[in-house]
Amino acid sequence: MSVAMEATAQRCRIFGTVKDQDGNPIELANVYIVGTTIGTSCNLKGEYSLTFESRDTLTVRYSMIGYETRKRHLNAPKDSLRIDVMLPTYGTMLGTATVVGTGVQSGTTQKITPVETHQMPSTTGNGVEEIVATQAGVSTHNELSSQYNVRGGSFDENCVYLNGVEVYRPMLIRSGQQEGLSIINSDMVQSIGFSSGGFEARYGDKMSSVLDITYKKPEKLEASANASILGAGAYVGWGNKKFSAMTSVRYKTTKYLLGALDTNGEYKPNFLDYQLVMSYHPNEKWNVDLLGNISDNHYTFVPADRTTNFGTMYDAKSFKVYFDGQEKDQFRTFFGSATVTRHFDPNTYLALQLSSFATKEAETYDISGQYFLQEATSQEQLGVGTYFEHARNNLQARVIDAGLRFRTKKASHTLQAGFDWKHEIIRENSAEWEMRDSMGYSLPHDGESLRLIYSLRSVNDLTTNRLEAFAQDTYRRHAQNGLWNVTYGVRFSYNDWNNEPLFSPRVSVGWLPSANDNWTVRFATGLYYQPPFFKELRDTTLTNGIGTVQLNRDIKAQRSIHFVAGADYTFRVAGRPFKFTTEAYYKALSHLIPYSVDNVRVVYYGRNMSKGYATGVDFKVFGEFVPGTDSWLTFSLMKTSEKLDGKWLPRPTDQRFNVNLYLTDYFPGTTRWAFTLKAAVAGGLPFGPPHTDRTHQKFRAPAYKRFDMGLSYKIIGSDEEAAEKRGLTSSYHGRTSGFGHNIRNMWVGLDAFNLVGIRNVNSYYWITDITNTQYAVPNYLTGRQFNVRLTIEI
């Protein structure tokens, strides 16, 4: 009987195209039959064909990273059936943003999919930046900071755009403890673009990377709220065809995390962020977008004592300090932007952009410490002394930007152009000094005078005007040998501070071969300038520990020539989609302004004094490591050096290797229990004594190793999509009437930070005795801690 049934089984075929909302074919979109391993991918024209045995009912699923998923339910299909599907890009669904991968990347900017982040273990509350830091070529060495390094560049070499407008960070922050919430609110994100090198001419003027964020425009009422030991937040969005608005408030406190540091005391970090976004679309020709942000960050610290044990098994030491005094910091920033867009047709627009950024920052501390350094085993005293640190650092800044953006699409060409005028006003009044005493003698000791080991005074006013312009074309052509994507353009900038005109040509080529559409090959090169901003202009001269600061008018822009070659290969394992990505790069660096890094504070020499290079290779495997979830593994090798005073030295960001794992999973037999693991292992960075020349940075810190785990349970909500991917029966938990009926999802979670309790070193405190012997005492980061969180989506 079974033989007869097999003989009469009918073969069916479905075929068609998969396109986006603009009618463009979506290459390599996934098409498969739910509950089976039968599936295929679209070709370069977005076409697909699938043959299978007919059955009573079946569901065909159409998906692509960066687009919403669509399903088609078929009842007893027979013969051939054409099904054309349109997949809209993400942006109309409630959710928070994180990086989960890329689609077909023929250019240098990878598209990133917004999905939930509140179920991810996060120490900073900045979900977007934390996941960007797990991408290939990107690293961080501090879980308290959302700043990241890209391919050997400093924190200041990363450009961030929000709704097409460049955004800025506070300038006086010196440690991760002082950092508040970034301006990027993951609840509001629609799309994310990230480039780690070889980016287009419309982006600039930085040497390392671009993070391009676009906020969404809700079409109906949606809301979410979250709370944990580390803070809380609320978001509300609403919209219709003509008007949309979003507002949010976020609160963050790292008091609980800072309690795991070696230094005991009273920590009072309070960070508050408020945002309002509105969009008005009266007709097809006009659009008005407004964005406002207020960030009020306070950090107060009253230290009590500190005990740090360090060294090796055979040379263990103990460092004990008793403190007096306190630190009070405030960082208050305001950002606003307005964009008026005139649409001439669906493919052509002209936009006027206005924005203003203002910051008022104050860092004040008076802290004294009585320290004892001794052998941990024999208790032999190695050093006894006192130090006193004082600072009154104040900075006010305002950046005003007015610009135009033009874009049009003609046949296979997409033309873009833009112009910006930026006016910068910065006022600094800083005074800081440090006194050290060892065995009753002040350091440095010459037997004749009382001297400070370090002091600095800086009073500077800066007013500058910048002009920026760009023009670029993206040419897309379907040839017999495959799909070609060529982007070429030029960028111009001028700064009246040093009267330096800069031209930056850039080009990238991407190819999807028709012989094997699982492959994507790309190459990019270009000239990238980074005109000096305020911190780079500060020319600091140290004479016997006494520092003076002047703004350098003769300074030039740093320059980097990028060469980037990469390839993607898509494949399936057990019916699940995967993508392997690799990129090799070389950056020729010149006109460099050397700098040193202490914690997250970057201190520049203020002069063009060196040249160098950065080279490496990145690997990434992305896909469904576990059915129904997205995970990735990255591995990077990198070397960056510069020639300073005739000697080749490793740059402060020379980390050599970096491994990141982001793994998501569900418990067996259910999709209500979710598991997330973030793991990072990065090579140690060069370091040396503070306030010394870079040639003294001959040491290398231990490797940074970190494992964070998050466990979440969905109390209310449907698990249909996740269950479908895993071949399980979906269910809905929750009330069907009353207020509970409005709850879309409710999650409760438990996080384990630094799961294995590794003591990572962030920086060093240097002790000098009367014989001028120096000891580097490690400043350890946070230890193992737990966090409880609750998330509600309406």
Coordinates of C-alpha atoms in Angstrom, one line a residue, residues 6-269:
E6 CA 4.5 6.7 -3.3
A7 CA 3.7 6.0 -6.9
T8 CA 0.7 8.3 -7.0
A9 CA 2.4 11.1 -5.0
Q10 CA 2.1 14.3 -7.1
R11 CA 5.1 16.6 -7.7
C12 CA 4.4 20.3 -7.5
R13 CA 6.4 23.4 -8.4
I14 CA 6.1 27.0 -7.1
F15 CA 8.1 29.8 -8.7
G16 CA 8.1 33.6 -8.9
T17 CA 10.1 36.6 -7.7
V18 CA 10.9 38.3 -4.4
K19 CA 11.2 42.1 -4.5
D20 CA 11.4 44.9 -2.0
Q21 CA 8.8 47.8 -1.6
D22 CA 10.5 49.7 -4.4
G23 CA 10.3 46.9 -6.9
N24 CA 14.0 45.9 -6.7
P25 CA 14.8 42.2 -6.8
I26 CA 16.1 40.8 -3.5
E27 CA 19.1 38.6 -4.3
L28 CA 19.6 35.4 -2.3
A29 CA 16.3 35.7 -0.4
N30 CA 15.4 32.5 1.4
V31 CA 12.4 30.5 0.4
Y32 CA 11.5 27.2 2.2
I33 CA 8.6 25.1 3.3
V34 CA 8.0 25.3 7.0
G35 CA 8.6 22.1 8.9
T36 CA 10.8 20.6 6.3
T37 CA 14.4 21.0 5.0
I38 CA 13.1 21.8 1.5
G39 CA 14.3 25.3 0.5
T40 CA 16.2 27.4 -2.0
S41 CA 17.6 30.9 -2.5
C42 CA 16.7 33.5 -5.1
N43 CA 19.1 34.2 -7.9
L44 CA 20.5 37.6 -8.8
K45 CA 17.2 38.7 -10.4
G46 CA 15.2 37.7 -7.3
E47 CA 13.8 34.6 -9.0
Y48 CA 13.2 31.3 -7.3
S49 CA 11.8 27.8 -8.1
L50 CA 10.9 25.1 -5.7
T51 CA 9.7 21.5 -6.4
F52 CA 8.2 19.3 -3.8
E53 CA 5.5 16.6 -3.2
S54 CA 2.0 17.9 -2.8
R55 CA 0.2 17.6 0.5
D56 CA -3.1 18.8 2.1
T57 CA -1.7 22.1 3.5
L58 CA 1.7 23.7 3.6
T59 CA 3.3 27.0 4.4
V60 CA 6.0 28.7 2.3
R61 CA 8.2 31.2 4.2
Y62 CA 10.0 34.0 2.4
S63 CA 12.8 35.8 4.4
M64 CA 15.9 37.8 4.1
I65 CA 18.1 39.5 6.6
G66 CA 17.1 43.2 6.8
Y67 CA 13.5 42.5 5.6
E68 CA 10.3 41.5 7.2
T69 CA 9.3 37.8 6.8
R70 CA 6.2 36.8 4.7
K71 CA 4.3 33.5 4.5
R72 CA 2.0 32.0 2.0
H73 CA -0.4 29.2 3.1
L74 CA -1.3 26.7 0.3
N75 CA -4.1 24.2 0.3
A76 CA -3.5 21.0 -1.7
P77 CA -1.3 22.7 -4.4
K78 CA -1.1 21.0 -7.8
D79 CA 1.0 21.4 -10.9
S80 CA 2.8 24.7 -11.1
L81 CA 1.9 27.9 -9.2
R82 CA 3.4 31.3 -9.5
I83 CA 3.8 33.3 -6.3
D84 CA 5.4 36.8 -6.3
V85 CA 6.2 38.2 -2.9
M86 CA 7.1 41.7 -1.7
L87 CA 9.3 41.9 1.5
P88 CA 9.3 45.4 3.1
T89 CA 12.4 46.5 5.0
Y90 CA 12.3 46.4 8.8
G91 CA 10.9 49.5 10.5
T92 CA 7.2 49.1 11.1
M93 CA 7.5 46.4 13.8
L94 CA 7.9 47.2 17.5
G95 CA 11.3 46.1 18.7
T96 CA 14.7 47.3 19.8
A97 CA 17.8 47.3 17.7
T98 CA 20.7 45.1 17.7
V99 CA 23.1 43.8 15.1
V100 CA 22.2 40.3 14.0
G101 CA 23.9 40.2 10.6
T102 CA 23.9 41.4 7.1
G103 CA 22.1 40.7 3.8
V104 CA 23.9 40.7 0.5
Q105 CA 26.7 43.2 0.9
S106 CA 28.0 44.4 -2.4
G107 CA 29.3 47.6 -1.0
T108 CA 31.3 48.5 2.1
T109 CA 28.4 49.3 4.4
Q110 CA 26.7 46.3 5.9
K111 CA 23.0 46.5 6.6
I112 CA 21.9 45.6 10.1
T113 CA 18.6 44.2 11.3
P114 CA 16.7 45.8 14.2
V115 CA 15.4 43.2 16.6
E116 CA 15.1 42.9 20.4
T117 CA 18.0 43.8 22.7
H118 CA 16.3 43.9 26.1
Q119 CA 16.9 40.1 26.4
M120 CA 20.6 40.6 25.8
P121 CA 23.0 41.0 28.8
S122 CA 24.1 44.6 28.8
T123 CA 26.3 46.5 31.2
T124 CA 26.1 49.9 29.5
G125 CA 22.4 50.1 28.4
N126 CA 23.7 51.0 24.9
G127 CA 22.5 47.9 23.0
V128 CA 23.5 49.1 19.5
E129 CA 27.1 49.9 20.3
E130 CA 27.6 46.8 22.4
I131 CA 26.7 44.5 19.5
V132 CA 28.6 46.6 17.0
A133 CA 31.6 45.9 19.3
T134 CA 31.2 42.2 18.6
Q135 CA 31.5 42.6 14.8
A136 CA 34.6 41.6 12.8
G137 CA 37.4 44.1 13.2
V138 CA 35.7 45.9 16.1
S139 CA 36.8 45.5 19.8
T140 CA 36.5 47.0 23.2
H141 CA 38.5 46.4 26.4
N142 CA 36.0 48.0 28.9
E143 CA 32.5 46.7 29.7
L144 CA 31.7 50.0 31.4
S145 CA 32.1 52.0 28.2
S146 CA 30.2 51.9 24.9
Q147 CA 33.2 53.2 22.9
Y148 CA 35.0 50.8 20.5
N149 CA 38.1 50.6 18.4
V150 CA 37.9 49.6 14.7
R151 CA 40.9 48.1 12.9
G152 CA 43.5 49.9 15.0
G153 CA 41.8 53.3 15.2
S154 CA 41.1 55.3 18.3
F155 CA 37.7 56.0 19.7
D156 CA 37.8 59.4 18.1
E157 CA 38.1 57.9 14.6
N158 CA 34.5 56.6 14.5
C159 CA 31.8 58.7 12.9
V160 CA 28.2 58.3 14.0
Y161 CA 25.2 59.6 12.1
L162 CA 21.6 59.8 13.5
N163 CA 18.9 60.5 10.8
G164 CA 21.7 61.7 8.5
V165 CA 23.2 64.2 11.0
E166 CA 26.5 63.7 12.6
V167 CA 26.4 63.4 16.4
Y168 CA 29.1 64.1 19.1
R169 CA 30.2 62.7 22.5
P170 CA 31.2 64.6 25.6
M171 CA 34.9 65.5 25.5
L172 CA 36.1 65.4 29.1
I173 CA 35.2 61.8 30.0
R174 CA 38.2 59.9 31.2
S175 CA 36.7 56.6 32.5
G176 CA 33.9 54.2 31.8
Q177 CA 32.4 55.0 35.2
Q178 CA 31.6 58.5 34.0
E179 CA 29.9 57.4 30.8
G180 CA 26.1 57.7 30.6
L181 CA 23.7 56.6 27.9
S182 CA 24.6 57.2 24.2
I183 CA 22.2 59.2 22.1
I184 CA 21.1 56.1 20.2
N185 CA 18.0 54.7 21.7
S186 CA 17.5 51.1 20.5
D187 CA 13.7 51.3 21.1
M188 CA 13.5 53.8 18.2
V189 CA 15.8 52.4 15.7
Q190 CA 14.6 51.4 12.2
S191 CA 17.8 50.6 10.3
I192 CA 21.5 50.4 11.0
G193 CA 24.4 50.7 8.6
F194 CA 28.0 50.0 9.7
S195 CA 31.2 50.2 7.7
S196 CA 34.6 49.3 9.2
G197 CA 36.6 50.7 6.3
G198 CA 36.5 51.9 2.7
F199 CA 33.2 53.7 3.2
E200 CA 31.5 56.0 0.7
A201 CA 32.2 59.7 0.0
R202 CA 28.9 60.7 1.7
Y203 CA 30.4 59.7 5.0
G204 CA 33.3 61.6 6.6
D205 CA 35.6 62.9 7.9
K206 CA 36.9 60.1 10.1
M207 CA 39.6 57.5 9.4
S208 CA 38.2 54.3 10.8
S209 CA 34.4 53.6 10.7
V210 CA 30.9 54.9 10.2
L211 CA 27.8 54.0 12.2
D212 CA 24.6 55.2 10.4
I213 CA 21.4 55.1 12.4
T214 CA 17.9 55.9 11.1
Y215 CA 15.0 56.1 13.5
K216 CA 11.6 54.6 12.6
K217 CA 8.3 56.2 12.0
P218 CA 5.5 54.2 13.7
E219 CA 2.2 53.8 12.0
K220 CA 0.1 52.9 15.1
L221 CA 0.3 53.1 18.9
E222 CA 3.2 51.1 20.4
A223 CA 4.9 51.2 23.7
S224 CA 7.5 49.4 25.8
A225 CA 8.9 49.7 29.3
N226 CA 11.9 48.0 30.9
A227 CA 13.5 47.9 34.4
S228 CA 16.5 46.3 36.0
I229 CA 19.0 46.7 38.8
L230 CA 21.0 48.9 36.3
G231 CA 18.2 51.3 35.4
A232 CA 14.8 51.7 33.6
G233 CA 13.3 53.1 30.5
A234 CA 10.0 53.8 28.7
Y235 CA 9.1 54.4 25.1
V236 CA 5.8 55.4 23.4
G237 CA 5.3 55.8 19.6
W238 CA 2.2 56.6 17.5
G239 CA 1.5 57.5 13.9
N240 CA -0.7 57.5 10.9
K241 CA -0.1 58.2 7.2
K242 CA 0.7 61.9 7.8
F243 CA 2.1 62.2 11.3
S244 CA 4.2 60.2 13.6
A245 CA 5.8 60.8 17.0
M246 CA 8.1 58.9 19.4
T247 CA 9.2 59.9 22.9
S248 CA 11.3 58.1 25.4
V249 CA 13.0 58.5 28.8
R250 CA 15.9 56.4 30.0
Y251 CA 17.6 56.1 33.4
K252 CA 20.8 54.4 34.1
T253 CA 22.9 53.8 37.2
T254 CA 26.0 51.6 37.4
K255 CA 26.2 51.8 41.2
Y256 CA 25.7 48.1 41.5
L257 CA 28.4 47.3 38.9
L258 CA 30.9 49.6 40.4
G259 CA 30.5 47.9 43.8
A260 CA 32.6 45.0 42.3
L261 CA 35.7 47.2 41.8
D262 CA 38.7 47.0 44.1
T263 CA 38.1 50.6 45.4
N264 CA 35.4 50.6 48.0
G265 CA 33.4 53.8 48.6
E266 CA 30.1 55.5 47.9
Y267 CA 29.3 55.5 44.2
K268 CA 26.5 57.7 42.9
P269 CA 26.3 57.5 39.1

